[in-house]
């Protein structure tokens, strides 16, 4: 493809993402919901239906390789920061038991419901050659995801980060991430890109080697490098280059192991020293380019992977089933966990609503499933709509269950010494 075409695609995608994000922020939605909606608008469902010739010319299949490569780079950088932020914070340690109840039940309930509906979805929506259990386990993983960054943004925007249910939800989301990403890794390993048990063995042993290399070799090496070359948490260009090389090399290895580059990026971030100054510095350098420029490309490609067939006939019924099961599973599981931990019904239902936010993390899971051949465009579209709907309903549900003014008042009272 020509540079002119790529630049034009970038302009159209970024303008659409910013406009949609601006509009939806004014109705109380986080910006990521607008960016997800922009991806859907740029796909065949909206732009392709309204302006078919323009859409076919602007986003022809042969011109998408550049966008795909840039979006993958954006995912790698984003997941690196997510891994870097992973730590056992004071809130998590203090609420480990309560967060465990919420986290486990908000994974187990939607997983069980996902497996329960898989027999109805598999015959019509599984790609040829994909067995029932890999398909069912992927559905279970897709329904059990919670988007920690979106949840944190919603709580921060509403002044609820220090409310009891806000702290409980943030702590539980860390538990959910561990369960869901392990399950997803197992599912992708089972598929093994068609290599059967040989592929599973290769992936399992390979990941054991990667984990040992990261936490026994690279972690102390980078701890020494950062201590010597960046004692104040401000990495030099040499240190930044070393970090980027380590990040890309780890992503390359996990991609070769058929576990997708995002796993390597996440693990590399998780193995670095827990230093708030370093986190702040790297976040300030990486997030602007990854979130503002590269991630909208990922949303656009997700939208281009959708199909209008998901909105008609039996497929529409399957989509509504997926959205309903995903919503009920997360809210019921999260609320039940909070109740078991001793929280009142209002806080419990608000916690369940927050656990229902999926956002970007869900799209990453979907893209991994699509790349691995576990799902096709029709189910991909249904899961995209589910991610958009469940994330968009989070704010209104919190208002319904606990009330904005009451939550802000509770936050102010909790913040007092």
mmCIF file of N, CA and C in Angstrom, residues 255-367:
data_model
loop_
_atom_site.group_PDB
_atom_site.id
_atom_site.type_symbol
_atom_site.label_atom_id
_atom_site.label_comp_id
_atom_site.label_asym_id
_atom_site.label_seq_id
_atom_site.Cartn_x
_atom_site.Cartn_y
_atom_site.Cartn_z
ATOM 1 N N UNK A 255 4.787 -14.684 20.716
ATOM 2 C CA UNK A 255 4.123 -14.800 19.405
ATOM 3 C C UNK A 255 4.576 -16.092 18.716
ATOM 4 N N UNK A 256 5.853 -16.407 18.798
ATOM 5 C CA UNK A 256 6.375 -17.631 18.195
ATOM 6 C C UNK A 256 5.794 -18.865 18.882
ATOM 7 N N UNK A 257 5.481 -18.737 20.182
ATOM 8 C CA UNK A 257 4.888 -19.843 20.934
ATOM 9 C C UNK A 257 3.376 -19.943 20.731
ATOM 10 N N UNK A 258 2.817 -19.122 19.841
ATOM 11 C CA UNK A 258 1.386 -19.101 19.530
ATOM 12 C C UNK A 258 0.543 -18.615 20.704
ATOM 13 N N UNK A 259 1.131 -17.757 21.551
ATOM 14 C CA UNK A 259 0.382 -17.181 22.662
ATOM 15 C C UNK A 259 0.110 -15.694 22.480
ATOM 16 N N UNK A 260 0.383 -15.154 21.334
ATOM 17 C CA UNK A 260 0.161 -13.743 20.988
ATOM 18 C C UNK A 260 1.180 -12.849 21.699
ATOM 19 N N UNK A 261 1.556 -11.802 21.009
ATOM 20 C CA UNK A 261 2.577 -10.884 21.510
ATOM 21 C C UNK A 261 2.164 -10.180 22.791
ATOM 22 N N UNK A 262 0.840 -9.988 23.016
ATOM 23 C CA UNK A 262 0.405 -9.232 24.192
ATOM 24 C C UNK A 262 0.776 -9.948 25.491
ATOM 25 N N UNK A 263 0.840 -11.279 25.477
ATOM 26 C CA UNK A 263 1.219 -11.996 26.688
ATOM 27 C C UNK A 263 2.660 -11.677 27.071
ATOM 28 N N UNK A 264 3.544 -11.673 26.085
ATOM 29 C CA UNK A 264 4.935 -11.337 26.351
ATOM 30 C C UNK A 264 5.088 -9.921 26.870
ATOM 31 N N UNK A 265 4.344 -8.979 26.273
ATOM 32 C CA UNK A 265 4.410 -7.587 26.702
ATOM 33 C C UNK A 265 3.955 -7.437 28.151
ATOM 34 N N UNK A 266 2.859 -8.105 28.487
ATOM 35 C CA UNK A 266 2.329 -8.046 29.851
ATOM 36 C C UNK A 266 3.321 -8.634 30.847
ATOM 37 N N UNK A 267 3.888 -9.793 30.530
ATOM 38 C CA UNK A 267 4.821 -10.451 31.442
ATOM 39 C C UNK A 267 6.102 -9.638 31.620
ATOM 40 N N UNK A 268 6.579 -9.014 30.532
ATOM 41 C CA UNK A 268 7.795 -8.214 30.641
ATOM 42 C C UNK A 268 7.549 -7.017 31.555
ATOM 43 N N UNK A 269 6.400 -6.373 31.418
ATOM 44 C CA UNK A 269 6.069 -5.263 32.312
ATOM 45 C C UNK A 269 5.960 -5.721 33.757
ATOM 46 N N UNK A 270 5.355 -6.914 33.964
ATOM 47 C CA UNK A 270 5.170 -7.425 35.322
ATOM 48 C C UNK A 270 6.483 -7.787 36.001
ATOM 49 N N UNK A 271 7.519 -8.113 35.212
ATOM 50 C CA UNK A 271 8.790 -8.550 35.816
ATOM 51 C C UNK A 271 9.683 -7.382 36.213
ATOM 52 N N UNK A 272 9.356 -6.163 35.797
ATOM 53 C CA UNK A 272 10.202 -5.017 36.131
ATOM 54 C C UNK A 272 10.013 -4.614 37.590
ATOM 55 N N UNK A 273 10.995 -3.923 38.192
ATOM 56 C CA UNK A 273 10.890 -3.511 39.592
ATOM 57 C C UNK A 273 9.672 -2.639 39.842
ATOM 58 N N UNK A 274 9.080 -2.778 41.024
ATOM 59 C CA UNK A 274 7.913 -1.982 41.409
ATOM 60 C C UNK A 274 8.383 -0.621 41.922
ATOM 61 N N UNK A 275 8.487 0.344 41.042
ATOM 62 C CA UNK A 275 8.978 1.673 41.385
ATOM 63 C C UNK A 275 7.987 2.693 40.838
ATOM 64 N N UNK A 276 7.317 3.429 41.746
ATOM 65 C CA UNK A 276 6.290 4.380 41.307
ATOM 66 C C UNK A 276 6.870 5.486 40.426
ATOM 67 N N UNK A 277 8.105 5.873 40.696
ATOM 68 C CA UNK A 277 8.723 6.924 39.878
ATOM 69 C C UNK A 277 8.979 6.420 38.469
ATOM 70 N N UNK A 278 9.460 5.189 38.358
ATOM 71 C CA UNK A 278 9.682 4.601 37.041
ATOM 72 C C UNK A 278 8.360 4.417 36.307
ATOM 73 N N UNK A 279 7.340 3.951 37.026
ATOM 74 C CA UNK A 279 6.020 3.768 36.419
ATOM 75 C C UNK A 279 5.496 5.083 35.865
ATOM 76 N N UNK A 280 5.614 6.145 36.653
ATOM 77 C CA UNK A 280 5.129 7.456 36.215
ATOM 78 C C UNK A 280 5.887 7.919 34.980
ATOM 79 N N UNK A 281 7.193 7.759 34.989
ATOM 80 C CA UNK A 281 8.007 8.205 33.863
ATOM 81 C C UNK A 281 7.688 7.435 32.584
ATOM 82 N N UNK A 282 7.611 6.108 32.695
ATOM 83 C CA UNK A 282 7.325 5.298 31.512
ATOM 84 C C UNK A 282 5.912 5.526 31.009
ATOM 85 N N UNK A 283 4.968 5.684 31.932
ATOM 86 C CA UNK A 283 3.583 5.939 31.532
ATOM 87 C C UNK A 283 3.472 7.253 30.769
ATOM 88 N N UNK A 284 4.158 8.289 31.256
ATOM 89 C CA UNK A 284 4.116 9.591 30.582
ATOM 90 C C UNK A 284 4.724 9.529 29.189
ATOM 91 N N UNK A 285 5.700 8.642 28.993
ATOM 92 C CA UNK A 285 6.369 8.551 27.697
ATOM 93 C C UNK A 285 5.632 7.641 26.717
ATOM 94 N N UNK A 286 5.014 6.590 27.237
ATOM 95 C CA UNK A 286 4.452 5.564 26.356
ATOM 96 C C UNK A 286 2.964 5.750 26.102
ATOM 97 N N UNK A 287 2.205 6.118 27.149
ATOM 98 C CA UNK A 287 0.751 6.162 26.995
ATOM 99 C C UNK A 287 0.257 7.149 25.948
ATOM 100 N N UNK A 288 0.849 8.357 25.826
ATOM 101 C CA UNK A 288 0.314 9.279 24.814
ATOM 102 C C UNK A 288 0.318 8.691 23.402
ATOM 103 N N UNK A 289 1.404 8.038 23.018
ATOM 104 C CA UNK A 289 1.467 7.497 21.659
ATOM 105 C C UNK A 289 0.650 6.221 21.541
ATOM 106 N N UNK A 290 0.645 5.392 22.592
ATOM 107 C CA UNK A 290 -0.070 4.109 22.492
ATOM 108 C C UNK A 290 -1.577 4.306 22.581
ATOM 109 N N UNK A 291 -2.041 5.130 23.525
ATOM 110 C CA UNK A 291 -3.481 5.279 23.728
ATOM 111 C C UNK A 291 -4.095 6.267 22.753
ATOM 112 N N UNK A 292 -3.415 7.395 22.513
ATOM 113 C CA UNK A 292 -4.005 8.439 21.673
ATOM 114 C C UNK A 292 -3.897 8.117 20.187
ATOM 115 N N UNK A 293 -2.781 7.534 19.771
ATOM 116 C CA UNK A 293 -2.537 7.336 18.341
ATOM 117 C C UNK A 293 -2.752 5.889 17.899
ATOM 118 N N UNK A 294 -2.154 4.937 18.616
ATOM 119 C CA UNK A 294 -2.135 3.560 18.120
ATOM 120 C C UNK A 294 -3.365 2.745 18.506
ATOM 121 N N UNK A 295 -3.900 2.927 19.707
ATOM 122 C CA UNK A 295 -5.041 2.124 20.117
ATOM 123 C C UNK A 295 -6.291 2.388 19.278
ATOM 124 N N UNK A 296 -6.585 3.628 18.856
ATOM 125 C CA UNK A 296 -7.736 3.807 17.956
ATOM 126 C C UNK A 296 -7.627 2.983 16.674
ATOM 127 N N UNK A 297 -6.405 2.686 16.227
ATOM 128 C CA UNK A 297 -6.234 1.831 15.056
ATOM 129 C C UNK A 297 -6.721 0.416 15.364
ATOM 130 N N UNK A 298 -6.472 -0.036 16.592
ATOM 131 C CA UNK A 298 -6.941 -1.365 17.006
ATOM 132 C C UNK A 298 -8.469 -1.404 17.010
ATOM 133 N N UNK A 299 -9.100 -0.351 17.533
ATOM 134 C CA UNK A 299 -10.562 -0.296 17.527
ATOM 135 C C UNK A 299 -11.105 -0.281 16.097
ATOM 136 N N UNK A 300 -10.433 0.462 15.220
ATOM 137 C CA UNK A 300 -10.883 0.532 13.826
ATOM 138 C C UNK A 300 -10.776 -0.834 13.154
ATOM 139 N N UNK A 301 -9.669 -1.525 13.368
ATOM 140 C CA UNK A 301 -9.510 -2.853 12.788
ATOM 141 C C UNK A 301 -10.535 -3.833 13.357
ATOM 142 N N UNK A 302 -10.863 -3.664 14.640
ATOM 143 C CA UNK A 302 -11.906 -4.497 15.227
ATOM 144 C C UNK A 302 -13.232 -4.240 14.515
ATOM 145 N N UNK A 303 -13.518 -2.966 14.254
ATOM 146 C CA UNK A 303 -14.744 -2.637 13.537
ATOM 147 C C UNK A 303 -14.763 -3.177 12.120
ATOM 148 N N UNK A 304 -13.596 -3.156 11.470
ATOM 149 C CA UNK A 304 -13.504 -3.683 10.108
ATOM 150 C C UNK A 304 -13.676 -5.195 10.073
ATOM 151 N N UNK A 305 -13.455 -5.854 11.209
ATOM 152 C CA UNK A 305 -13.621 -7.299 11.280
ATOM 153 C C UNK A 305 -15.040 -7.742 11.566
ATOM 154 N N UNK A 306 -15.970 -6.783 11.687
ATOM 155 C CA UNK A 306 -17.357 -7.120 11.992
ATOM 156 C C UNK A 306 -18.126 -7.415 10.709
ATOM 157 N N UNK A 307 -19.331 -7.928 10.881
ATOM 158 C CA UNK A 307 -20.199 -8.227 9.753
ATOM 159 C C UNK A 307 -21.637 -7.876 10.094
ATOM 160 N N UNK A 308 -22.366 -7.367 9.117
ATOM 161 C CA UNK A 308 -23.771 -6.995 9.338
ATOM 162 C C UNK A 308 -24.661 -8.209 9.534
ATOM 163 N N UNK A 309 -24.176 -9.405 9.196
ATOM 164 C CA UNK A 309 -24.977 -10.620 9.355
ATOM 165 C C UNK A 309 -25.346 -10.884 10.803
ATOM 166 N N UNK A 310 -24.558 -10.349 11.741
ATOM 167 C CA UNK A 310 -24.817 -10.589 13.157
ATOM 168 C C UNK A 310 -26.057 -9.856 13.659
ATOM 169 N N UNK A 311 -26.603 -8.957 12.856
ATOM 170 C CA UNK A 311 -27.725 -8.140 13.300
ATOM 171 C C UNK A 311 -29.055 -8.584 12.693
ATOM 172 N N UNK A 312 -29.115 -9.773 12.168
ATOM 173 C CA UNK A 312 -30.349 -10.226 11.527
ATOM 174 C C UNK A 312 -30.644 -11.678 11.880
ATOM 175 N N UNK A 313 -31.925 -12.019 11.856
ATOM 176 C CA UNK A 313 -32.367 -13.400 12.015
ATOM 177 C C UNK A 313 -31.927 -14.035 13.322
ATOM 178 N N UNK A 314 -31.540 -15.311 13.233
ATOM 179 C CA UNK A 314 -31.131 -16.074 14.413
ATOM 180 C C UNK A 314 -29.875 -15.484 15.048
ATOM 181 N N UNK A 315 -29.035 -14.849 14.236
ATOM 182 C CA UNK A 315 -27.802 -14.259 14.770
ATOM 183 C C UNK A 315 -28.108 -13.145 15.759
ATOM 184 N N UNK A 316 -29.171 -12.372 15.483
ATOM 185 C CA UNK A 316 -29.549 -11.312 16.411
ATOM 186 C C UNK A 316 -29.971 -11.908 17.748
ATOM 187 N N UNK A 317 -30.683 -13.022 17.713
ATOM 188 C CA UNK A 317 -31.059 -13.704 18.948
ATOM 189 C C UNK A 317 -29.844 -14.191 19.712
ATOM 190 N N UNK A 318 -28.851 -14.734 18.991
ATOM 191 C CA UNK A 318 -27.624 -15.188 19.637
ATOM 192 C C UNK A 318 -26.871 -14.018 20.264
ATOM 193 N N UNK A 319 -26.858 -12.868 19.581
ATOM 194 C CA UNK A 319 -26.193 -11.687 20.123
ATOM 195 C C UNK A 319 -26.855 -11.233 21.418
ATOM 196 N N UNK A 320 -28.196 -11.180 21.420
ATOM 197 C CA UNK A 320 -28.908 -10.765 22.624
ATOM 198 C C UNK A 320 -28.675 -11.757 23.764
ATOM 199 N N UNK A 321 -28.590 -13.038 23.424
ATOM 200 C CA UNK A 321 -28.293 -14.054 24.437
ATOM 201 C C UNK A 321 -26.924 -13.820 25.051
ATOM 202 N N UNK A 322 -25.927 -13.541 24.216
ATOM 203 C CA UNK A 322 -24.561 -13.310 24.705
ATOM 204 C C UNK A 322 -24.505 -12.077 25.602
ATOM 205 N N UNK A 323 -25.133 -10.977 25.165
ATOM 206 C CA UNK A 323 -25.140 -9.749 25.967
ATOM 207 C C UNK A 323 -25.845 -9.990 27.301
ATOM 208 N N UNK A 324 -26.995 -10.680 27.263
ATOM 209 C CA UNK A 324 -27.752 -10.941 28.484
ATOM 210 C C UNK A 324 -26.995 -11.826 29.459
ATOM 211 N N UNK A 325 -26.418 -12.910 28.949
ATOM 212 C CA UNK A 325 -25.680 -13.836 29.808
ATOM 213 C C UNK A 325 -24.440 -13.161 30.394
ATOM 214 N N UNK A 326 -23.727 -12.397 29.563
ATOM 215 C CA UNK A 326 -22.532 -11.698 30.040
ATOM 216 C C UNK A 326 -22.881 -10.724 31.154
ATOM 217 N N UNK A 327 -23.979 -9.986 30.990
ATOM 218 C CA UNK A 327 -24.380 -8.981 31.977
ATOM 219 C C UNK A 327 -24.842 -9.636 33.268
ATOM 220 N N UNK A 328 -25.740 -10.599 33.153
ATOM 221 C CA UNK A 328 -26.259 -11.269 34.348
ATOM 222 C C UNK A 328 -25.141 -11.989 35.099
ATOM 223 N N UNK A 329 -24.278 -12.677 34.366
ATOM 224 C CA UNK A 329 -23.203 -13.421 35.003
ATOM 225 C C UNK A 329 -22.277 -12.538 35.812
ATOM 226 N N UNK A 330 -21.859 -11.422 35.229
ATOM 227 C CA UNK A 330 -20.915 -10.537 35.928
ATOM 228 C C UNK A 330 -21.566 -9.835 37.118
ATOM 229 N N UNK A 331 -22.757 -9.266 36.903
ATOM 230 C CA UNK A 331 -23.403 -8.525 37.987
ATOM 231 C C UNK A 331 -23.777 -9.470 39.126
ATOM 232 N N UNK A 332 -24.365 -10.624 38.779
ATOM 233 C CA UNK A 332 -24.770 -11.576 39.819
ATOM 234 C C UNK A 332 -23.551 -12.128 40.556
ATOM 235 N N UNK A 333 -22.500 -12.500 39.812
ATOM 236 C CA UNK A 333 -21.304 -13.037 40.454
ATOM 237 C C UNK A 333 -20.623 -12.016 41.345
ATOM 238 N N UNK A 334 -20.445 -10.788 40.834
ATOM 239 C CA UNK A 334 -19.797 -9.746 41.622
ATOM 240 C C UNK A 334 -20.604 -9.362 42.845
ATOM 241 N N UNK A 335 -21.937 -9.240 42.684
ATOM 242 C CA UNK A 335 -22.798 -8.868 43.807
ATOM 243 C C UNK A 335 -22.824 -9.970 44.863
ATOM 244 N N UNK A 336 -22.873 -11.223 44.425
ATOM 245 C CA UNK A 336 -22.877 -12.340 45.377
ATOM 246 C C UNK A 336 -21.576 -12.376 46.167
ATOM 247 N N UNK A 337 -20.457 -12.126 45.496
ATOM 248 C CA UNK A 337 -19.174 -12.098 46.197
ATOM 249 C C UNK A 337 -19.103 -10.990 47.226
ATOM 250 N N UNK A 338 -19.610 -9.797 46.875
ATOM 251 C CA UNK A 338 -19.596 -8.672 47.816
ATOM 252 C C UNK A 338 -20.507 -8.940 49.004
ATOM 253 N N UNK A 339 -21.656 -9.571 48.753
ATOM 254 C CA UNK A 339 -22.558 -9.911 49.856
ATOM 255 C C UNK A 339 -21.897 -10.915 50.804
ATOM 256 N N UNK A 340 -21.200 -11.905 50.235
ATOM 257 C CA UNK A 340 -20.497 -12.887 51.067
ATOM 258 C C UNK A 340 -19.422 -12.213 51.921
ATOM 259 N N UNK A 341 -18.865 -11.117 51.399
ATOM 260 C CA UNK A 341 -17.828 -10.384 52.134
ATOM 261 C C UNK A 341 -18.419 -9.423 53.159
ATOM 262 N N UNK A 342 -19.765 -9.353 53.250
ATOM 263 C CA UNK A 342 -20.401 -8.528 54.267
ATOM 264 C C UNK A 342 -20.848 -7.153 53.822
ATOM 265 N N UNK A 343 -20.827 -6.853 52.531
ATOM 266 C CA UNK A 343 -21.256 -5.552 52.035
ATOM 267 C C UNK A 343 -22.768 -5.526 51.881
ATOM 268 N N UNK A 344 -23.367 -4.320 51.946
ATOM 269 C CA UNK A 344 -24.803 -4.157 51.757
ATOM 270 C C UNK A 344 -25.204 -4.371 50.302
ATOM 271 N N UNK A 345 -26.526 -4.443 50.069
ATOM 272 C CA UNK A 345 -27.003 -4.725 48.719
ATOM 273 C C UNK A 345 -26.623 -3.635 47.729
ATOM 274 N N UNK A 346 -26.697 -2.373 48.140
ATOM 275 C CA UNK A 346 -26.376 -1.282 47.204
ATOM 276 C C UNK A 346 -24.913 -1.358 46.764
ATOM 277 N N UNK A 347 -24.018 -1.473 47.733
ATOM 278 C CA UNK A 347 -22.594 -1.579 47.396
ATOM 279 C C UNK A 347 -22.315 -2.847 46.605
ATOM 280 N N UNK A 348 -23.007 -3.934 46.935
ATOM 281 C CA UNK A 348 -22.779 -5.209 46.244
ATOM 282 C C UNK A 348 -23.198 -5.118 44.781
ATOM 283 N N UNK A 349 -24.364 -4.542 44.524
ATOM 284 C CA UNK A 349 -24.836 -4.414 43.144
ATOM 285 C C UNK A 349 -23.975 -3.426 42.360
ATOM 286 N N UNK A 350 -23.511 -2.353 43.040
ATOM 287 C CA UNK A 350 -22.602 -1.411 42.375
ATOM 288 C C UNK A 350 -21.287 -2.092 42.027
ATOM 289 N N UNK A 351 -20.798 -2.966 42.920
ATOM 290 C CA UNK A 351 -19.575 -3.722 42.646
ATOM 291 C C UNK A 351 -19.771 -4.639 41.444
ATOM 292 N N UNK A 352 -20.900 -5.350 41.418
ATOM 293 C CA UNK A 352 -21.193 -6.210 40.274
ATOM 294 C C UNK A 352 -21.267 -5.432 38.976
ATOM 295 N N UNK A 353 -21.825 -4.217 39.029
ATOM 296 C CA UNK A 353 -21.917 -3.378 37.823
ATOM 297 C C UNK A 353 -20.540 -2.978 37.325
ATOM 298 N N UNK A 354 -19.636 -2.651 38.243
ATOM 299 C CA UNK A 354 -18.274 -2.299 37.851
ATOM 300 C C UNK A 354 -17.535 -3.493 37.253
ATOM 301 N N UNK A 355 -17.745 -4.675 37.813
ATOM 302 C CA UNK A 355 -17.098 -5.871 37.273
ATOM 303 C C UNK A 355 -17.607 -6.183 35.868
ATOM 304 N N UNK A 356 -18.764 -5.645 35.506
ATOM 305 C CA UNK A 356 -19.357 -5.881 34.185
ATOM 306 C C UNK A 356 -18.711 -5.044 33.091
ATOM 307 N N UNK A 357 -17.883 -4.051 33.463
ATOM 308 C CA UNK A 357 -17.194 -3.232 32.458
ATOM 309 C C UNK A 357 -16.100 -4.056 31.787
ATOM 310 N N UNK A 358 -16.096 -4.106 30.468
ATOM 311 C CA UNK A 358 -15.126 -4.942 29.747
ATOM 312 C C UNK A 358 -14.181 -4.119 28.878
ATOM 313 N N UNK A 359 -14.717 -3.222 28.083
ATOM 314 C CA UNK A 359 -13.887 -2.287 27.349
ATOM 315 C C UNK A 359 -12.777 -2.901 26.524
ATOM 316 N N UNK A 360 -11.610 -2.273 26.600
ATOM 317 C CA UNK A 360 -10.481 -2.625 25.752
ATOM 318 C C UNK A 360 -9.997 -4.051 25.981
ATOM 319 N N UNK A 361 -9.984 -4.508 27.235
ATOM 320 C CA UNK A 361 -9.462 -5.836 27.521
ATOM 321 C C UNK A 361 -10.262 -6.907 26.787
ATOM 322 N N UNK A 362 -11.577 -6.715 26.702
ATOM 323 C CA UNK A 362 -12.419 -7.663 25.978
ATOM 324 C C UNK A 362 -12.051 -7.697 24.499
ATOM 325 N N UNK A 363 -11.783 -6.512 23.915
ATOM 326 C CA UNK A 363 -11.415 -6.467 22.504
ATOM 327 C C UNK A 363 -10.090 -7.173 22.251
ATOM 328 N N UNK A 364 -9.163 -7.061 23.197
ATOM 329 C CA UNK A 364 -7.895 -7.766 23.051
ATOM 330 C C UNK A 364 -8.125 -9.270 23.041
ATOM 331 N N UNK A 365 -8.970 -9.749 23.953
ATOM 332 C CA UNK A 365 -9.294 -11.176 24.009
ATOM 333 C C UNK A 365 -9.953 -11.626 22.711
ATOM 334 N N UNK A 366 -10.898 -10.840 22.221
ATOM 335 C CA UNK A 366 -11.589 -11.177 20.975
ATOM 336 C C UNK A 366 -10.622 -11.261 19.803
ATOM 337 N N UNK A 367 -9.712 -10.287 19.743
ATOM 338 C CA UNK A 367 -8.759 -10.259 18.630
ATOM 339 C C UNK A 367 -7.847 -11.479 18.676
#
